[in-house]
CSV table of C-alpha atoms in Angstrom, one decimal:
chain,number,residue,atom,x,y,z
A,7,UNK,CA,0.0,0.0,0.0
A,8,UNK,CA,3.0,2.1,0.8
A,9,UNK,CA,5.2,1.1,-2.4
A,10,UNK,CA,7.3,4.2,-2.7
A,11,UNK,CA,7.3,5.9,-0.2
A,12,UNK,CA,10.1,7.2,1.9
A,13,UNK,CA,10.3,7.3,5.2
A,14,UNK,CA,13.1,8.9,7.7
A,15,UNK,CA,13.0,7.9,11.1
A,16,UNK,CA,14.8,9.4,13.7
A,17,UNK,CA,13.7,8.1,17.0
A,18,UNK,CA,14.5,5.6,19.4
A,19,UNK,CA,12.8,3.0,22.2
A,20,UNK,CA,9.5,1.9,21.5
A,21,UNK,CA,6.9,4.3,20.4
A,22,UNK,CA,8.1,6.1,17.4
A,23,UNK,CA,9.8,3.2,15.7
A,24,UNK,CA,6.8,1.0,16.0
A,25,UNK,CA,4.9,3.6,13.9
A,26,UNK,CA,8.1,3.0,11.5
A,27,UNK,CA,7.4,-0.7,11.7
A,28,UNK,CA,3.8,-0.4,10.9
A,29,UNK,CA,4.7,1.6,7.7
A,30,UNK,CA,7.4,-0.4,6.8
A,31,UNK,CA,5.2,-3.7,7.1
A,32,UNK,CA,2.7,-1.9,4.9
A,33,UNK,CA,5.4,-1.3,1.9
A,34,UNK,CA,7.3,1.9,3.0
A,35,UNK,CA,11.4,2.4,2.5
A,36,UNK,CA,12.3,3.1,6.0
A,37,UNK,CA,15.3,4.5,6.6
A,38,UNK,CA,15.9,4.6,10.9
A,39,UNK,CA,18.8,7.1,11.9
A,40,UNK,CA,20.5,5.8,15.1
A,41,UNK,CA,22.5,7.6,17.6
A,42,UNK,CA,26.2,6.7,18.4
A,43,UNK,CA,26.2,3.5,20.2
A,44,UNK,CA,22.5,2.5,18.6
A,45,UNK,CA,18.7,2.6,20.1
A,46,UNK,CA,18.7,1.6,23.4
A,47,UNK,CA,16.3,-0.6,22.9
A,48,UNK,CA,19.1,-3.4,21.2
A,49,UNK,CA,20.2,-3.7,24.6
A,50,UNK,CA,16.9,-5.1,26.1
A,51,UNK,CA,18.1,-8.3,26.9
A,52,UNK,CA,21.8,-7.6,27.3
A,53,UNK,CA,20.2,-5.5,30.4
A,54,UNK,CA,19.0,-8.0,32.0
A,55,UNK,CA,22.4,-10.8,31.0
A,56,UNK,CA,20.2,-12.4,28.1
A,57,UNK,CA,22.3,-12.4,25.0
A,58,UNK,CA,21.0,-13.7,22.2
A,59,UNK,CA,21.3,-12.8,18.3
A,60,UNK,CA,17.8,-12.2,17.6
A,61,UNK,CA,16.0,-9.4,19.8
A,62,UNK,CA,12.1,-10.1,19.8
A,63,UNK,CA,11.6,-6.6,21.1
A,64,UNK,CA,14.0,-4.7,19.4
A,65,UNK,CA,13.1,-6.5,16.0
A,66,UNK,CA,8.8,-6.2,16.4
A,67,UNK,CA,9.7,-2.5,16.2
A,68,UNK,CA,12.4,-2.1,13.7
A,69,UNK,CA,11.9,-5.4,11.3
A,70,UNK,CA,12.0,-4.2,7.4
A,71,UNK,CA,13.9,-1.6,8.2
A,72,UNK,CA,17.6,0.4,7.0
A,73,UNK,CA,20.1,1.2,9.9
A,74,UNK,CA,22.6,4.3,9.2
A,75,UNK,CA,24.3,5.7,12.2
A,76,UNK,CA,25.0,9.7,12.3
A,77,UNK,CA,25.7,11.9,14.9
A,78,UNK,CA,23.8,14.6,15.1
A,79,UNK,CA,25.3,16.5,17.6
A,80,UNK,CA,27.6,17.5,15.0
A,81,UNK,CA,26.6,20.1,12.4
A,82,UNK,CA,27.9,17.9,9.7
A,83,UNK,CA,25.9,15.0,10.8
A,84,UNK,CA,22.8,17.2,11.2
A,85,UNK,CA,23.6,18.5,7.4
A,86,UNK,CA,23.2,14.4,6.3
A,87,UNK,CA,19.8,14.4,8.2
A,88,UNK,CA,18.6,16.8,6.0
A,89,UNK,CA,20.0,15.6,3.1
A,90,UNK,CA,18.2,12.3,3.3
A,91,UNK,CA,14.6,14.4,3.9
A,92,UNK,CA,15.1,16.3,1.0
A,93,UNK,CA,13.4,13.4,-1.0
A,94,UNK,CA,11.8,11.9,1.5
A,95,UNK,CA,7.7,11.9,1.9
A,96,UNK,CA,7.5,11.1,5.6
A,97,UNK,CA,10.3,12.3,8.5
A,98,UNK,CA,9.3,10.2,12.1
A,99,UNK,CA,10.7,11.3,15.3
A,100,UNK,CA,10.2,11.3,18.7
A,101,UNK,CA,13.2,13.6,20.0
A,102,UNK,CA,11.9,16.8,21.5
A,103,UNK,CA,10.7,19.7,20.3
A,104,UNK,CA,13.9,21.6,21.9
A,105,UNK,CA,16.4,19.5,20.8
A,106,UNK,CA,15.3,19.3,17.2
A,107,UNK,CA,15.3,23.4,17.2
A,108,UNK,CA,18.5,23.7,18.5
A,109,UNK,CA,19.6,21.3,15.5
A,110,UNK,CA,17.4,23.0,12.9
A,111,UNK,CA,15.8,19.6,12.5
A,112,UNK,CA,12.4,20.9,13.8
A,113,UNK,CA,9.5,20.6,11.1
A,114,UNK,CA,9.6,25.0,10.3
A,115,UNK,CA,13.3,24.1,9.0
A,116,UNK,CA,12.9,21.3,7.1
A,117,UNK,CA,9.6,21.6,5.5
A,118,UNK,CA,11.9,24.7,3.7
A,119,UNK,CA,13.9,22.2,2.2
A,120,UNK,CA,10.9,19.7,1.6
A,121,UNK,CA,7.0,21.8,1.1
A,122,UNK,CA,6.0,18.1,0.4
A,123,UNK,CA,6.9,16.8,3.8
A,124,UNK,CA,4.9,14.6,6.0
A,125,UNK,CA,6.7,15.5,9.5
A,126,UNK,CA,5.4,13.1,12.5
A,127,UNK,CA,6.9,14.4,16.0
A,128,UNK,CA,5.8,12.0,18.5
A,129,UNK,CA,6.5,13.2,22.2
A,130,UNK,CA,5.2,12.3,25.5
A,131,UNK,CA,3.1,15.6,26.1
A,132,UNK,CA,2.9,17.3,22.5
A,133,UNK,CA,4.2,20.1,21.1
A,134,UNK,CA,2.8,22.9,23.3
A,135,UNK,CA,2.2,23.7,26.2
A,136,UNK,CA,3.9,23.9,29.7
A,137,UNK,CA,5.6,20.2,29.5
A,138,UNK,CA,6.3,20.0,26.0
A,139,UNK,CA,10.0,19.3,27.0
A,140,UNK,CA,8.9,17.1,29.2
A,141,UNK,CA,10.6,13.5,28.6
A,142,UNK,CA,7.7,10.8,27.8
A,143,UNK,CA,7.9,7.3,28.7
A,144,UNK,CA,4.5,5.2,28.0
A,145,UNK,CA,3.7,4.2,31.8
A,146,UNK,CA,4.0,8.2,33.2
A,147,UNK,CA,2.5,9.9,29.9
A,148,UNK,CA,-0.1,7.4,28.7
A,149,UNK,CA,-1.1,5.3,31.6
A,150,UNK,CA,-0.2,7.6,35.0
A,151,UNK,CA,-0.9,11.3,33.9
A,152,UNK,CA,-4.2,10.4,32.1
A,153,UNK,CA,-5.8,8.9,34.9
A,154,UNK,CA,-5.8,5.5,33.8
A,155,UNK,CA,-3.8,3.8,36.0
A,156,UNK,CA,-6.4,4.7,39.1
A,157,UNK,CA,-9.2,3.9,37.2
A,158,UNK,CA,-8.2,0.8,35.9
A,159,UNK,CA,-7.7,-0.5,39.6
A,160,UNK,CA,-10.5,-1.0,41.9
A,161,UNK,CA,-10.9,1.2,44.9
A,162,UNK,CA,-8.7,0.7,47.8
A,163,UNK,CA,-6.2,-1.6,45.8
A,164,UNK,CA,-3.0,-0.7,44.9
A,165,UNK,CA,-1.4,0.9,41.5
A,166,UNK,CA,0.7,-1.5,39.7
A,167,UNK,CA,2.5,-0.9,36.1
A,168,UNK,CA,1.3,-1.6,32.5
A,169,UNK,CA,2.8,-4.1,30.4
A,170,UNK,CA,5.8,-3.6,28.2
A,171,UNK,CA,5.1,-0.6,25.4
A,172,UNK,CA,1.2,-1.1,25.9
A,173,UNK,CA,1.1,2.5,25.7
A,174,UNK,CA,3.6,2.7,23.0
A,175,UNK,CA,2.2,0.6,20.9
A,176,UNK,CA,-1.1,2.2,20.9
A,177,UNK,CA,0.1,5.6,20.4
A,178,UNK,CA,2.5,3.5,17.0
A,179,UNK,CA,-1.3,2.9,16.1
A,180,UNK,CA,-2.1,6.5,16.0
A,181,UNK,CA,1.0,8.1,14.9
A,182,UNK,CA,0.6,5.5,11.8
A,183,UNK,CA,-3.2,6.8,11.0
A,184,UNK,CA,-2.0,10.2,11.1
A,185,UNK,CA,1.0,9.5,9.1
A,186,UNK,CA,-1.3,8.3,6.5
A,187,UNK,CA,-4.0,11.1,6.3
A,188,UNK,CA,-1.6,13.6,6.1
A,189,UNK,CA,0.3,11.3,2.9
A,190,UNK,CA,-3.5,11.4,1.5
A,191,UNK,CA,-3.5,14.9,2.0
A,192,UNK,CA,-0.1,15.8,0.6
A,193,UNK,CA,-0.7,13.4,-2.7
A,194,UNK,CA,-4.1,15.3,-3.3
A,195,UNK,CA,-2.2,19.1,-2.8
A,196,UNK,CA,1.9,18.9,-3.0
A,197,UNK,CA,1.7,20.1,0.9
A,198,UNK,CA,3.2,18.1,3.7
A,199,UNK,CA,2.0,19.2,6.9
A,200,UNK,CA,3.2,18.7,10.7
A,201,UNK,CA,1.1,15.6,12.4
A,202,UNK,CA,1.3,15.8,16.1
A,203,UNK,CA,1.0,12.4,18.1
A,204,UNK,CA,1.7,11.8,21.7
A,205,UNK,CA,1.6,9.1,24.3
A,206,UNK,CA,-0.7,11.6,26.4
A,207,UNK,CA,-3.4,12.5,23.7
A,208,UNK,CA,-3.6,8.7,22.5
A,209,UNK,CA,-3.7,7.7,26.4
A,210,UNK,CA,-6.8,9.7,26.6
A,211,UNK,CA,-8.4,8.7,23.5
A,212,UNK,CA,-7.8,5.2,24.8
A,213,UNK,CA,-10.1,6.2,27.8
A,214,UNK,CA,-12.2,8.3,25.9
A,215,UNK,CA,-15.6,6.7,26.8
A,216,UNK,CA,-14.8,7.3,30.4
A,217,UNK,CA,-13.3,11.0,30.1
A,218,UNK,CA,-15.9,11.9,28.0
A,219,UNK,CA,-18.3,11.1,31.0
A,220,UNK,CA,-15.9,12.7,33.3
A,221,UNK,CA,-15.9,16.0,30.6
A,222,UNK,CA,-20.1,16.0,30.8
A,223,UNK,CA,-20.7,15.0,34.0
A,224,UNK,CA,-17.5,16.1,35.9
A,225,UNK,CA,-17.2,12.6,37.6
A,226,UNK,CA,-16.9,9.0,36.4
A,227,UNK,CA,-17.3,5.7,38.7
A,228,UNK,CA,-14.4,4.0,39.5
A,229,UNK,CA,-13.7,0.4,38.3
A,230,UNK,CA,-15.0,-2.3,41.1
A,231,UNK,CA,-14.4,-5.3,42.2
A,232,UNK,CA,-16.7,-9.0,40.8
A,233,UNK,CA,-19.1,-8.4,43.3
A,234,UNK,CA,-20.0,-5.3,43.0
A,235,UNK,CA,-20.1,-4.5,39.4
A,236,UNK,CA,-23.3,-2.7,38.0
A,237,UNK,CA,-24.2,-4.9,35.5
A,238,UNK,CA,-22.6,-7.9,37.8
A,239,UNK,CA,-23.4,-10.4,34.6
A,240,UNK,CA,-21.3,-8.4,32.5
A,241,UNK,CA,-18.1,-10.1,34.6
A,242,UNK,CA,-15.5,-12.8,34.7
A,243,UNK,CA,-15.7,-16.3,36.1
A,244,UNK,CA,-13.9,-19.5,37.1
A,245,UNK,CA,-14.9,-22.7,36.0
A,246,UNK,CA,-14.3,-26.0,37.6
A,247,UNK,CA,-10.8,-26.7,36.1
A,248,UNK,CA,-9.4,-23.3,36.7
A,249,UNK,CA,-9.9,-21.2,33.9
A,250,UNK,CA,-11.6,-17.9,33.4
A,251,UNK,CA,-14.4,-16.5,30.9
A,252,UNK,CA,-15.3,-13.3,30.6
A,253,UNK,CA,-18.9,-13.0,29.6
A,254,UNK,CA,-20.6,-10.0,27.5
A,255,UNK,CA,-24.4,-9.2,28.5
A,256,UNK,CA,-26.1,-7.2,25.1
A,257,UNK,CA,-28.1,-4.2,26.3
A,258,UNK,CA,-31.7,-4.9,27.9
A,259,UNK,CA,-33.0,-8.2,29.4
A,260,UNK,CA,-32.3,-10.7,26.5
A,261,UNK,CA,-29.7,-12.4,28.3
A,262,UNK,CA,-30.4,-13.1,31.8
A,263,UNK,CA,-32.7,-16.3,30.7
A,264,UNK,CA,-29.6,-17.9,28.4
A,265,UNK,CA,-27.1,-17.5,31.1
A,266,UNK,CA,-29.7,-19.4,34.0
A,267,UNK,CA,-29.4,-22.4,30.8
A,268,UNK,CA,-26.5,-22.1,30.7
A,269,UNK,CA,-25.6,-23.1,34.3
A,270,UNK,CA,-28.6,-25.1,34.7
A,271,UNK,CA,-30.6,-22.7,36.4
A,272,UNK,CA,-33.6,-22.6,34.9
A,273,UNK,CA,-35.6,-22.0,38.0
A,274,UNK,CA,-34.0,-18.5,38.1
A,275,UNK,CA,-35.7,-16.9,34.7
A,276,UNK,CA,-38.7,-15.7,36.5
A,277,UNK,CA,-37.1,-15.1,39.9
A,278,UNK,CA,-38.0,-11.5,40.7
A,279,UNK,CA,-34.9,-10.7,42.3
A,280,UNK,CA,-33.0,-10.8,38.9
A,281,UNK,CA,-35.6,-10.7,36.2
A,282,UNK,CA,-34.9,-6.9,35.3
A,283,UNK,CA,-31.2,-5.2,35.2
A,284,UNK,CA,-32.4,-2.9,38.1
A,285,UNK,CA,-33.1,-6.2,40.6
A,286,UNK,CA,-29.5,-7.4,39.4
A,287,UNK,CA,-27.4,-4.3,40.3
A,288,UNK,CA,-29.9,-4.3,43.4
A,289,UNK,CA,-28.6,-8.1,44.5
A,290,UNK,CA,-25.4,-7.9,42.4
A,291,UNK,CA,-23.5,-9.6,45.1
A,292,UNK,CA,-25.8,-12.8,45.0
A,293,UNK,CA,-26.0,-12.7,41.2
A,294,UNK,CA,-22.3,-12.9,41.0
A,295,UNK,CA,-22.2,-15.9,43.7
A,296,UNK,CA,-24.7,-18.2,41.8
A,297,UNK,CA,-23.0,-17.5,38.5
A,298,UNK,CA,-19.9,-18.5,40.5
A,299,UNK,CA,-21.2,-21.8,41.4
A,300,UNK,CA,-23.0,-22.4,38.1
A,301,UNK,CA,-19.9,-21.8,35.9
A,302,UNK,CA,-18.0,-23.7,38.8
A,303,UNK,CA,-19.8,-26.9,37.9
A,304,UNK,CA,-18.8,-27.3,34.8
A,305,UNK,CA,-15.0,-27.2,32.8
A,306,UNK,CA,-14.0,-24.7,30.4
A,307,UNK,CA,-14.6,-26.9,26.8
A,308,UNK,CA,-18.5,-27.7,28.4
A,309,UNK,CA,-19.0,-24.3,30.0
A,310,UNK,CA,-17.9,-23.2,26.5
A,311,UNK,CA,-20.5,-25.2,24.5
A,312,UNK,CA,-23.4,-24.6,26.8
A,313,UNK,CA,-22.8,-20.8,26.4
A,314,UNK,CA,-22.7,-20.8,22.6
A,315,UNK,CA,-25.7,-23.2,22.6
A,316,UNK,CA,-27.3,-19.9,24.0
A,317,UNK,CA,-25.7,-17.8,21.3
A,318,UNK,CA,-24.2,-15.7,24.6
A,319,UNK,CA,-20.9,-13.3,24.4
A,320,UNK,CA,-18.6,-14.4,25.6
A,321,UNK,CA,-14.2,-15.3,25.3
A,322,UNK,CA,-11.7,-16.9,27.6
A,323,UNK,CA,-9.3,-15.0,29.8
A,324,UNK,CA,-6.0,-16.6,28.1
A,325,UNK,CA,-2.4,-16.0,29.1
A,326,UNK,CA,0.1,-15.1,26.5
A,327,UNK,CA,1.2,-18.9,25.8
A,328,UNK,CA,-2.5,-19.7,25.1
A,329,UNK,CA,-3.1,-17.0,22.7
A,330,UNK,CA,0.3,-18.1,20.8
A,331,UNK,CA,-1.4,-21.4,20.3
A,332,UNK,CA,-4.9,-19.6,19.4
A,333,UNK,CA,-6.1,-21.0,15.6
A,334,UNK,CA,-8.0,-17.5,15.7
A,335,UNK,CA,-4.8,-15.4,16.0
A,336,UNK,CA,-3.5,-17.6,13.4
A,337,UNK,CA,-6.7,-17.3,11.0
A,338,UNK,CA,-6.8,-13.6,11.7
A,339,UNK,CA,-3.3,-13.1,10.6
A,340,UNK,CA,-1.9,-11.7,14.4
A,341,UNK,CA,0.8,-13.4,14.0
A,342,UNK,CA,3.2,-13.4,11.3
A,343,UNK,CA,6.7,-14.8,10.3
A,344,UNK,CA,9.5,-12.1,10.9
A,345,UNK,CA,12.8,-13.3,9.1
A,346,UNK,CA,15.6,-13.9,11.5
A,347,UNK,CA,18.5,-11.1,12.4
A,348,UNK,CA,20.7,-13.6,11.9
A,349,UNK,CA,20.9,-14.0,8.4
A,350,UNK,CA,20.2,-17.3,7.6
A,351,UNK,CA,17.3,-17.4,5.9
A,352,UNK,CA,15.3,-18.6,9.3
A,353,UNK,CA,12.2,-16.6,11.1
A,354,UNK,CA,10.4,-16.8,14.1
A,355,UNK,CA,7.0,-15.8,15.1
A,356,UNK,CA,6.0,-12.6,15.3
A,357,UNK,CA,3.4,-9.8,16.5
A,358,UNK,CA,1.5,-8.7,12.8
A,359,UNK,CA,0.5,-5.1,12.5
A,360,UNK,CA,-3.0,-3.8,13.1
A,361,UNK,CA,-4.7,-3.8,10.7
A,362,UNK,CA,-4.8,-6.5,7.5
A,363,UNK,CA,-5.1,-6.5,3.8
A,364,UNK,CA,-6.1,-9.2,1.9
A,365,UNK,CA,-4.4,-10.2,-0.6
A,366,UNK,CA,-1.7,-7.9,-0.1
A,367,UNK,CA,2.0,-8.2,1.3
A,368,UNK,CA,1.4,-6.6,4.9
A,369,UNK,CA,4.1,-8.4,6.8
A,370,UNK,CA,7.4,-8.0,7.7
A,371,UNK,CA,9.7,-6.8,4.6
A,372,UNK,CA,12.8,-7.9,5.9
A,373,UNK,CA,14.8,-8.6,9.4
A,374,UNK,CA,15.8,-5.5,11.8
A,375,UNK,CA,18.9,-4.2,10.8
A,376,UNK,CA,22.4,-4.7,12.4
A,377,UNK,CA,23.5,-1.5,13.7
A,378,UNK,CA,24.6,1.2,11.1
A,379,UNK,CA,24.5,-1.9,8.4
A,380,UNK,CA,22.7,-0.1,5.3
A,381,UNK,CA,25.4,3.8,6.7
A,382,UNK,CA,27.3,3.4,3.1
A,383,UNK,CA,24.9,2.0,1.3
A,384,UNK,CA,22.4,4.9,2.0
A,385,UNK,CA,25.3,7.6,1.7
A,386,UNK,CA,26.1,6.4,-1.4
A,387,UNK,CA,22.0,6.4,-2.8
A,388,UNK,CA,22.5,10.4,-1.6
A,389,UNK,CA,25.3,10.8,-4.5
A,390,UNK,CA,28.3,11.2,-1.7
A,391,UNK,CA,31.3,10.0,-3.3
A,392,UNK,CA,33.0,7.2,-2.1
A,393,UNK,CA,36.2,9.4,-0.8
A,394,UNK,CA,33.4,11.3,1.1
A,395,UNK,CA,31.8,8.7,2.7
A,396,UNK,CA,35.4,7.6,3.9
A,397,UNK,CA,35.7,10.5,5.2
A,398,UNK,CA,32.8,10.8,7.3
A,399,UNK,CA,33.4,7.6,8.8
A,400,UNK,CA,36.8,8.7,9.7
A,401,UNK,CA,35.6,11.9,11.0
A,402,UNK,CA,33.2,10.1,13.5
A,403,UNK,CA,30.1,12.0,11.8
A,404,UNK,CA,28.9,8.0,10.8
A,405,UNK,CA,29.3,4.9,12.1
């Protein structure tokens, strides 16, 4: 879908470069600038004494993708920078809004060399505003400052973190979306245009159901506990052998008469105490404890079948290992083949982007790139000269 187009990406960790993945998947030439020494995020398991050649984490983000090494502290490295986004239709970064200034690699300078440019900045906070500086890192900026970390727990309870990139990953989703509106734009009028995505503003949107309650009504429940949900068949519960389901009630009263035949409680259709949504938030607590012991009668495969005898919503609570295993994540196309760093012609599996296309190639273009591997080669595509690419590496302006 993206055939031909060029992207620069100058951005590190998690965020910003899985917005580059996501375009590269989809057919874009990504180039990905690294600092001195690489993205930090090649180190991931060296941090923690894992060393291995392929780097699950590092290579989700960065699969498909070219590797030249500058340094941009320098002006001459900063000059290279801009040589490569004088032909380029998309420039990705997530370095703030001050630094880029001070290197005149902020989207008012370069759009002068480029009118066509699509400039992404992806920060924590945006690009106004009192914390625009700020440094962003998905669990303060998307999950603490947003307010979803204390509404996601129940009262009382304590906070506890998100998982790894969560919040990176969904702003990635964003970032990419506006990346591609703004190519749509540019193609219909020859005008790039800045696109503004940050961990904050896509942590909010994440929540937006709930803000926008808290915008009209200035308040918002917080989340509670099994027994003492509002809607307490709208919940999650244990069957005999151990496992979890998470059950979906459709709005209205269609569903209360299923789930009793479901558990083999017929007796309970007509029982007054639950026969409307208002008795059930009334007796919530005793709703939740005879679904507990129906659904505790029965294993996960039976309680399976005898809820979709009763056409009811419903999915299992799976960990990780069971979703890798999932034929649905395999029929949906979630998980995808991503050739090996290595360089042997092996792969391993793989998170796929969002979104698919059938019929199309929307998977990984490639393996992520040793550090500064494609520096010459990318040089060279700018015309440099090979005596002048020598000389930058000797200079220390590339690596």
């Amino acid at each position: 879908m993206l055939e031909g187009i060029k992207v620069v990406e100058y951005a590190t960790y998690m965020a910003a470069p899985g917005a580059g993945s996501i375009l590269s998947d989809w057919g874009a030439d990504v180039v990905k600038i690294e600092p001195p020494g690489g993205d930090p995020i090649r180190l991931f398991f060296k941090t923690i004494g894992t060393d291995i050649a392929d780097n699950p984490v590092f290579d989700f983000d960065n699969r498909g993708k070219k590797s030249i090494v500058v340094d941009t502290s320098k002006p001459k490295g900063q000059e290279l920078v801009r040589k490569l986004v004088a032909d380029a239709d998309v420039f990705l970064t997530n370095v703030r809004p001050g630094g880029l200034e001070r290197s005149g690699l902020d989207y008012d300078s370069l759009k002068e060399i480029n009118p066509k440019l699509v400039y992404c900045s992806l920060t924590g906070y945006g690009l106004q505003g009192p914390d625009a500086n700020r440094p962003g890192f998905d669990i303060a900026s998307f999950w603490s400052r947003t307010g979803v970390a204390r509404l996601t727990v129940p009262k009382g309870e304590d906070l506890f973190a998100l998982r790894t990139a969560f919040g990176d990953h969904t702003t990635s989703m964003s970032a990419a979306a506006g990346i591609c509106a703004a190519l749509v734009e540019a193609g219909r009028t020859g005008k790039g245009r800045l696109v503004e995505a940050s961990l904050f503003r896509a942590g909010l949107y994440a929540l937006g159901s709930d803000f926008a309650i808290q915008l009209f009504f200035d308040r918002v429940a917080s989340t509670k506990t099994r027994h003492e949900q509002n809607v307490p068949i709208t919940n999650f519960f244990e069957t005999k052998d151990g496992s979890w389901i998470c059950l979906v009630s459709r709005q209205g009263e269609v569903d209360w008469g299923p789930i009793c035949r479901a558990i083999g409680r017929e007796e309970l259709i007509e029982d007054e105490r639950f026969t409307s949504a208002k008795a059930r938030r009334k007796n919530k607590a005793e709703v939740v404890d005879i679904l507990d012991e129906g659904f505790g009668k029965f294993d996960k495969a039976e309680m399976a079948k005898r809820l979709d005898a009763e056409s009811l919503a419903w999915a299992p609570v799976q960990t990780l290992a069971e979703v890798a295993k999932d034929p649905q994540a395999i029929a949906a196309g979630a998980i995808v083949q991503t050739p090996s760093a290595k360089g042997d012609g092996s792969t391993y599996a793989s998170p796929a982007s969002p979104v698919r296309f059938p019929g199309a190639d929307d998977g990984p273009k490639g393996p992520s790139p040793a550090l500064g591997q494609h520096t010459a080669d990318v040089l060279g595509g700018l015309g440099l000269s090979a005596e002048t690419i020598k000389s930058l590496y000797s200079d220390g302006i590339v690596y």
